[in-house]
Amino acid sequence: MNTSLTHVTLNDCFIRDLAKLLRRIPNIQKLDITCVHDYNPIDDSLFDGLANVLPHLIELKLRVFYVPFKEVKYFLRQLPKLIKLTFSSLLIETDSNGSNWERIINGYLPNLKKFSLFINDEAANINLDELIASFNSLFWQQWPVMIEYYLTTVDSKHLMLYTLPIKKDTLHTFLYGLQLQTNINTYDSNTDRSCYKKIDKLDFIFHETSLSRNLSPKRIYSNLKRLSFSFVSIDPRTYETDNILMDLSQMFSTSELAQIEEIFLYDRIYPTNFVSNLLKLFPNINYLKLSASSLDLSITFSSIDSLTIIVDSSTEYNSTNILRQIASHFPDISMLRFELTNNNDIYILISYCFRKLAYLTLMTVAINESSSPVDR
């Protein structure tokens, strides 16, 4: 390996292999890495002496997938020169509380100036009162913390914990039932504007418990441009979608609705007219992603010039009908992408689109089926 490397980005590295890798690049200054857990426990001896090998590492972006917090701690305490740390995880543990983070930073990271923490656990089972209390020391006034949680079941929560201002550009959220806790003494709309200005996409998640219509607190996202909608129930038609549309229009101001440019709809089935009525809320959409089964729309969307259609093999569809719907409802698109799970109708799609869509300049077809190559 080239020992002169100073900036490294790496995905999917086992935590146990991290020390071996870093010993081969002693001049590294900035590291952006995703570590995964291989389920074989490790001890801190793997990282012994690493601090002496990395005299120049000052910036670290570390994402971990189900790596135990104690193994993260083994690594971090070998980085005394670190100035900037960005950490994200899909797992909240009792050990990964504010008190333990405070001990790590005070004890092993004396030069740290910038710290960003983001944890998104979709099935957290942890004492919330104890977790919140662990971030209430004077130490955490320099890095304020927000805790959001949604009760998915009696014993489980979707929990997000992050420092402010948030450094991510995408955030999961819930229209109903979201509860907030923070260690900020004064929280108001000005806090939203300063702390969430980087967020440009919200991913709305709807559980069956969303039927309570306990509307989540409003928040100001000054640069919000994109929205996605996912329904956890197998059949989204079980939801009161008229109420959802009404409450969405109340959650956002007219100006906020007008600044939305992109909509992502991932589910295969929606109630009649839901997609059409949803899109009416956002007058300036220019990009839409949705399933072919959701193309039965009631109006024309002339503002949309970029379209992605998901053609899932689990959905019955007629290629000709899909193409007619596209030409009818999106006459002005210039960019079109198909995401297919088989290539049976690829030639029909291509020939029809270039004949019927007058403004089409770019067409992309992605086939997610390795066993069925397209004839050349």
Coordinates of C-alpha atoms in Angstrom, one line a residue:
M1 CA 0.0 0.0 0.0
N2 CA 1.1 3.6 -0.7
T3 CA 2.4 4.9 2.6
S4 CA 2.2 8.5 1.2
L5 CA -1.6 8.5 1.3
T6 CA -3.0 11.4 3.3
H7 CA -6.8 11.1 2.5
V8 CA -8.6 7.8 2.5
T9 CA -12.2 6.8 2.0
L10 CA -13.2 3.2 2.5
N11 CA -16.4 1.2 2.8
D12 CA -17.2 -2.1 4.5
C13 CA -14.1 -2.7 6.6
F14 CA -14.3 -5.1 9.5
I15 CA -13.4 -3.3 12.7
R16 CA -10.8 -6.0 13.5
D17 CA -9.0 -5.2 10.2
L18 CA -9.0 -1.4 10.8
A19 CA -5.8 -1.3 12.9
K20 CA -3.9 -3.5 10.3
L21 CA -4.9 -1.1 7.6
L22 CA -3.9 2.1 9.4
R23 CA -0.5 0.7 10.3
R24 CA 0.2 0.7 6.5
I25 CA -0.7 4.3 5.9
P26 CA 1.1 6.2 8.7
N27 CA 0.9 9.6 6.9
I28 CA -2.9 9.6 6.8
Q29 CA -4.5 12.9 7.8
K30 CA -8.2 12.4 7.0
L31 CA -10.1 9.1 7.1
D32 CA -13.7 8.5 6.0
I33 CA -14.6 4.9 6.7
T34 CA -17.5 2.5 7.3
C35 CA -16.8 -0.3 9.7
V36 CA -19.0 -3.5 10.1
H37 CA -19.0 -6.0 12.9
D38 CA -18.0 -9.6 12.0
Y39 CA -19.5 -11.0 15.2
N40 CA -16.2 -12.4 16.5
P41 CA -15.3 -10.4 19.7
I42 CA -12.1 -8.5 19.7
D43 CA -10.0 -7.0 22.5
D44 CA -8.1 -3.8 22.8
S45 CA -4.7 -5.4 22.2
L46 CA -5.4 -5.2 18.4
F47 CA -5.1 -1.4 18.7
D48 CA -2.1 -1.3 21.1
G49 CA 0.5 1.3 20.0
L50 CA -1.6 2.6 17.1
A51 CA -1.4 6.2 18.5
N52 CA 2.4 6.1 17.8
V53 CA 1.8 5.1 14.2
L54 CA -0.7 7.8 13.3
P55 CA 0.9 11.2 14.2
H56 CA -1.0 13.1 11.5
L57 CA -4.6 11.8 11.7
I58 CA -6.7 14.8 12.6
E59 CA -10.0 14.2 10.9
L60 CA -12.2 11.1 11.1
K61 CA -15.6 10.3 9.7
L62 CA -16.6 6.9 11.2
R63 CA -19.8 5.0 10.4
V64 CA -20.4 1.7 12.2
F65 CA -22.9 -1.0 11.5
Y66 CA -23.7 -2.9 14.7
V67 CA -20.1 -2.6 16.0
P68 CA -20.2 -2.8 19.9
F69 CA -19.5 0.5 21.5
K70 CA -16.6 -0.9 23.5
E71 CA -14.8 -1.8 20.2
V72 CA -15.3 1.8 19.0
K73 CA -13.8 3.0 22.2
Y74 CA -10.7 0.7 21.7
F75 CA -10.1 2.6 18.4
L76 CA -10.9 6.2 19.5
R77 CA -8.6 6.2 22.5
Q78 CA -5.6 5.7 20.1
L79 CA -6.3 9.0 18.3
P80 CA -5.0 11.8 20.6
K81 CA -4.3 14.1 17.7
L82 CA -7.8 14.1 16.4
I83 CA -9.4 17.6 15.9
K84 CA -12.6 16.7 14.1
L85 CA -14.8 13.6 14.7
T86 CA -18.0 12.7 12.9
F87 CA -19.6 9.4 14.2
S88 CA -22.7 7.7 13.1
S89 CA -24.2 4.3 14.1
L90 CA -27.4 2.2 13.7
L91 CA -27.3 1.0 17.3
I92 CA -27.8 2.7 20.6
E93 CA -26.4 0.9 23.6
T94 CA -26.4 1.6 27.3
D95 CA -22.7 2.1 27.0
S96 CA -23.0 4.7 24.2
N97 CA -24.5 7.3 26.5
G98 CA -23.4 10.9 27.1
S99 CA -21.4 10.1 30.2
N100 CA -19.2 7.5 28.4
W101 CA -18.7 9.8 25.4
E102 CA -17.7 12.6 27.8
R103 CA -15.1 10.3 29.4
I104 CA -13.7 9.3 26.0
I105 CA -13.4 12.8 24.7
N106 CA -11.9 14.2 27.9
G107 CA -9.6 11.3 28.5
Y108 CA -8.3 10.4 25.1
L109 CA -9.1 13.2 22.6
P110 CA -7.6 16.3 24.2
N111 CA -7.4 18.2 20.8
L112 CA -10.9 17.6 19.7
K113 CA -12.6 20.8 18.5
K114 CA -15.5 19.6 16.3
F115 CA -17.7 16.6 17.2
S116 CA -20.8 15.3 15.4
L117 CA -22.8 12.4 16.7
F118 CA -25.7 10.7 14.9
I119 CA -27.4 7.4 16.0
N120 CA -30.4 6.0 14.2
D121 CA -31.7 2.8 15.9
E122 CA -35.0 1.5 14.4
A123 CA -35.6 -0.9 17.3
A124 CA -34.2 0.7 20.4
N125 CA -34.9 -0.9 23.8
I126 CA -33.3 1.5 26.3
N127 CA -34.2 3.6 29.3
L128 CA -34.9 7.0 27.8
D129 CA -34.8 8.9 31.1
E130 CA -31.3 7.6 31.8
L131 CA -30.1 8.3 28.3
I132 CA -31.4 11.9 28.3
A133 CA -29.9 12.5 31.8
S134 CA -26.5 11.4 30.6
F135 CA -26.3 14.3 28.2
N136 CA -27.3 17.0 30.8
S137 CA -23.8 17.8 32.1
L138 CA -22.0 21.1 31.5
F139 CA -19.7 19.3 29.0
W140 CA -22.6 18.8 26.5
Q141 CA -23.4 22.5 26.4
Q142 CA -20.7 22.8 23.7
W143 CA -22.4 20.1 21.6
P144 CA -26.2 20.3 22.2
V145 CA -28.0 17.0 21.7
M146 CA -31.5 16.2 20.3
I147 CA -33.2 12.9 21.0
E148 CA -36.2 12.0 18.8
Y149 CA -38.2 8.8 19.3
Y150 CA -41.3 7.1 18.0
L151 CA -43.0 4.2 19.8
T152 CA -43.2 1.5 17.1
T153 CA -44.4 -1.1 19.7
V154 CA -45.0 -1.1 23.5
D155 CA -41.4 -2.3 24.1
S156 CA -39.5 -0.8 21.1
K157 CA -38.8 2.7 19.8
H158 CA -37.3 4.2 16.6
L159 CA -34.8 6.4 18.2
M160 CA -32.5 9.1 16.7
L161 CA -29.9 10.9 18.8
Y162 CA -27.7 13.6 17.3
T163 CA -25.7 16.6 18.1
L164 CA -26.7 20.1 16.9
P165 CA -26.3 21.5 14.3
I166 CA -27.0 18.3 12.5
K167 CA -24.4 17.5 9.8
K168 CA -26.5 15.1 7.7
D169 CA -28.5 16.2 4.7
T170 CA -31.2 13.5 5.1
L171 CA -33.4 12.8 8.2
H172 CA -36.0 10.1 8.9
T173 CA -39.1 11.6 10.5
F174 CA -42.7 10.8 11.3
L175 CA -45.8 12.9 10.6
Y176 CA -47.5 11.5 13.8
G177 CA -46.3 10.6 17.3
L178 CA -42.7 11.9 17.2
Q179 CA -41.5 13.0 20.6
L180 CA -38.5 15.2 21.2
Q181 CA -36.1 15.7 24.1
T182 CA -33.1 18.1 24.1
N183 CA -30.6 19.5 26.5
I184 CA -30.9 23.0 25.0
N185 CA -32.3 25.4 27.6
T186 CA -34.0 27.7 25.0
Y187 CA -35.5 25.9 21.9
D188 CA -37.4 28.0 19.4
S189 CA -37.8 28.6 15.6
N190 CA -34.4 30.3 15.5
T191 CA -32.8 27.1 16.8
D192 CA -34.5 25.2 13.9
R193 CA -33.1 27.6 11.3
S194 CA -29.6 27.4 12.5
C195 CA -29.5 23.7 13.5
Y196 CA -31.3 22.1 10.5
K197 CA -30.2 24.3 7.6
K198 CA -28.2 21.4 6.1
I199 CA -31.2 19.1 5.9
D200 CA -32.5 19.0 2.3
K201 CA -34.4 15.7 2.4
L202 CA -37.0 14.3 4.9
D203 CA -37.9 10.6 4.7
F204 CA -41.5 10.3 6.2
I205 CA -42.3 6.9 7.7
F206 CA -45.8 5.8 8.4
H207 CA -46.5 3.0 10.9
E208 CA -50.0 1.5 11.5
T209 CA -49.9 3.3 14.9
S210 CA -49.9 6.5 12.8
L211 CA -53.7 6.3 12.8
S212 CA -53.8 8.2 16.2
R213 CA -53.1 11.5 14.3
N214 CA -51.0 12.9 17.1
L215 CA -49.3 15.4 14.9
S216 CA -45.5 15.7 15.5
P217 CA -44.1 19.1 16.5
K218 CA -43.5 21.5 13.7
R219 CA -39.9 22.3 12.7
I220 CA -38.4 24.7 10.2
Y221 CA -36.1 23.3 7.5
S222 CA -35.0 26.3 5.6
N223 CA -33.3 24.4 2.8
L224 CA -35.7 21.5 2.4
K225 CA -36.0 20.3 -1.3
R226 CA -36.8 16.6 -1.2
L227 CA -39.4 14.4 0.5
S228 CA -40.0 10.6 0.5
F229 CA -42.9 8.6 1.8
S230 CA -42.8 5.0 3.0
F231 CA -45.7 3.0 4.6
V232 CA -44.7 0.1 6.9
S233 CA -48.0 -1.7 6.5
I234 CA -48.0 -4.3 3.7
D235 CA -51.1 -2.5 2.3
P236 CA -50.9 1.3 2.5
R237 CA -54.5 1.5 1.5
T238 CA -55.3 0.7 5.2
Y239 CA -54.2 4.2 6.1
E240 CA -56.4 7.3 6.3
T241 CA -54.6 9.0 3.5
D242 CA -57.0 12.0 3.3
N243 CA -56.0 12.9 6.8
I244 CA -52.4 12.5 6.0
L245 CA -52.7 14.9 3.1
M246 CA -54.5 17.4 5.2
D247 CA -52.0 17.2 8.0
L248 CA -49.0 17.5 5.7
S249 CA -50.4 20.8 4.4
Q250 CA -50.7 22.0 8.0
M251 CA -47.2 20.9 9.0
F252 CA -45.5 23.0 6.2
S253 CA -46.1 26.6 5.3
T254 CA -47.1 27.6 1.8
S255 CA -43.5 28.8 1.1
E256 CA -42.1 25.5 2.4
L257 CA -44.4 23.5 0.2
A258 CA -43.4 25.6 -2.8
Q259 CA -39.7 24.9 -2.3
I260 CA -40.0 21.1 -2.6
E261 CA -38.5 20.0 -5.9
E262 CA -38.3 16.2 -5.6
I263 CA -40.7 13.5 -4.4
F264 CA -39.8 9.8 -3.8
L265 CA -42.6 7.2 -3.5
Y266 CA -41.2 3.7 -2.9
D267 CA -44.3 1.6 -2.1
R268 CA -46.1 -0.4 -4.8
I269 CA -49.7 0.3 -3.9
Y270 CA -51.4 3.5 -2.8
P271 CA -55.1 4.4 -2.4
T272 CA -56.9 5.8 -5.5
N273 CA -55.9 9.4 -6.1
F274 CA -53.5 9.6 -3.2
V275 CA -50.4 10.2 -5.4
S276 CA -52.2 12.8 -7.5
N277 CA -53.5 14.6 -4.5
L278 CA -50.1 14.4 -2.8
L279 CA -48.3 15.9 -5.8
K280 CA -50.8 18.8 -5.9
L281 CA -49.5 20.0 -2.6
F282 CA -46.1 20.8 -4.2
P283 CA -46.5 23.2 -7.1
N284 CA -42.8 23.2 -8.1
I285 CA -41.8 19.6 -8.3
N286 CA -39.4 18.8 -11.1
Y287 CA -38.4 15.2 -10.2
L288 CA -40.5 12.2 -9.2
K289 CA -39.6 8.6 -8.4
L290 CA -42.5 6.1 -8.1
S291 CA -43.6 2.5 -8.8
A292 CA -45.2 1.7 -12.1
S293 CA -48.2 0.5 -10.2
S294 CA -48.7 4.1 -9.0
L295 CA -49.0 5.7 -12.5
D296 CA -52.8 5.7 -12.6
L297 CA -52.9 9.4 -12.0
S298 CA -55.7 11.9 -12.5
I299 CA -53.9 15.0 -13.7
T300 CA -51.0 16.2 -15.9
F301 CA -47.7 17.3 -14.3
S302 CA -46.0 19.7 -16.7
S303 CA -43.5 20.9 -14.1
I304 CA -41.9 17.5 -13.8
D305 CA -39.0 17.1 -16.3
S306 CA -37.2 14.2 -14.6
L307 CA -38.9 10.9 -13.8
T308 CA -37.8 7.5 -12.4
I309 CA -40.1 4.5 -12.7
I310 CA -39.6 1.4 -10.6
V311 CA -40.9 -1.7 -12.5
D312 CA -41.0 -4.5 -9.8
S313 CA -41.4 -8.1 -10.8
S314 CA -43.7 -8.6 -7.9
T315 CA -46.2 -6.3 -9.5
E316 CA -48.4 -7.1 -12.4
Y317 CA -48.1 -4.5 -15.1
N318 CA -48.6 -3.9 -18.8
S319 CA -45.7 -2.2 -20.6
T320 CA -47.9 -0.4 -23.1
N321 CA -50.1 0.9 -20.3
I322 CA -47.1 2.2 -18.4
L323 CA -45.8 4.1 -21.5
R324 CA -49.2 5.6 -22.2
Q325 CA -49.4 6.8 -18.6
I326 CA -46.0 8.4 -18.8
A327 CA -46.8 10.2 -22.1
S328 CA -50.1 11.3 -20.8
H329 CA -49.2 12.6 -17.4
F330 CA -45.6 13.7 -17.9
P331 CA -45.4 15.1 -21.4
D332 CA -42.5 17.5 -20.8
I333 CA -39.9 15.1 -19.3
S334 CA -36.4 15.4 -20.6
M335 CA -34.8 12.7 -18.4
L336 CA -36.3 9.3 -17.8
R337 CA -35.0 6.3 -15.8
F338 CA -36.4 2.8 -15.6
E339 CA -35.4 0.5 -12.7
L340 CA -36.3 -3.0 -13.8
T341 CA -36.1 -6.5 -12.3
N342 CA -36.2 -8.2 -15.7
N343 CA -35.4 -7.2 -19.3
N344 CA -38.4 -8.7 -21.1
D345 CA -39.8 -5.3 -22.2
I346 CA -36.7 -3.2 -22.5
Y347 CA -36.9 -2.8 -26.3
I348 CA -40.5 -1.8 -26.2
L349 CA -39.8 0.8 -23.5
I350 CA -36.9 2.3 -25.4
S351 CA -38.5 2.5 -28.8
Y352 CA -41.8 3.9 -27.5
C353 CA -40.2 6.6 -25.3
F354 CA -38.1 8.1 -28.0
R355 CA -41.0 8.1 -30.4
K356 CA -43.6 9.6 -28.1
L357 CA -41.7 11.9 -25.7
A358 CA -40.8 14.9 -27.7
Y359 CA -38.5 16.5 -25.1
L360 CA -36.7 13.4 -24.0
T361 CA -32.9 13.9 -24.1
L362 CA -31.6 11.3 -21.6
M363 CA -32.9 7.8 -20.9
T364 CA -31.4 5.3 -18.5
V365 CA -32.3 1.7 -17.9
A366 CA -31.1 -0.2 -14.8
I367 CA -31.7 -3.9 -14.7
N368 CA -31.4 -5.6 -11.4
E369 CA -31.2 -9.2 -12.6
S370 CA -27.8 -10.6 -13.2
S371 CA -29.0 -13.9 -14.7
S372 CA -30.7 -12.2 -17.7
P373 CA -28.2 -10.3 -19.8
V374 CA -29.6 -8.0 -22.5
D375 CA -28.8 -9.2 -26.0
R376 CA -26.4 -6.7 -27.7

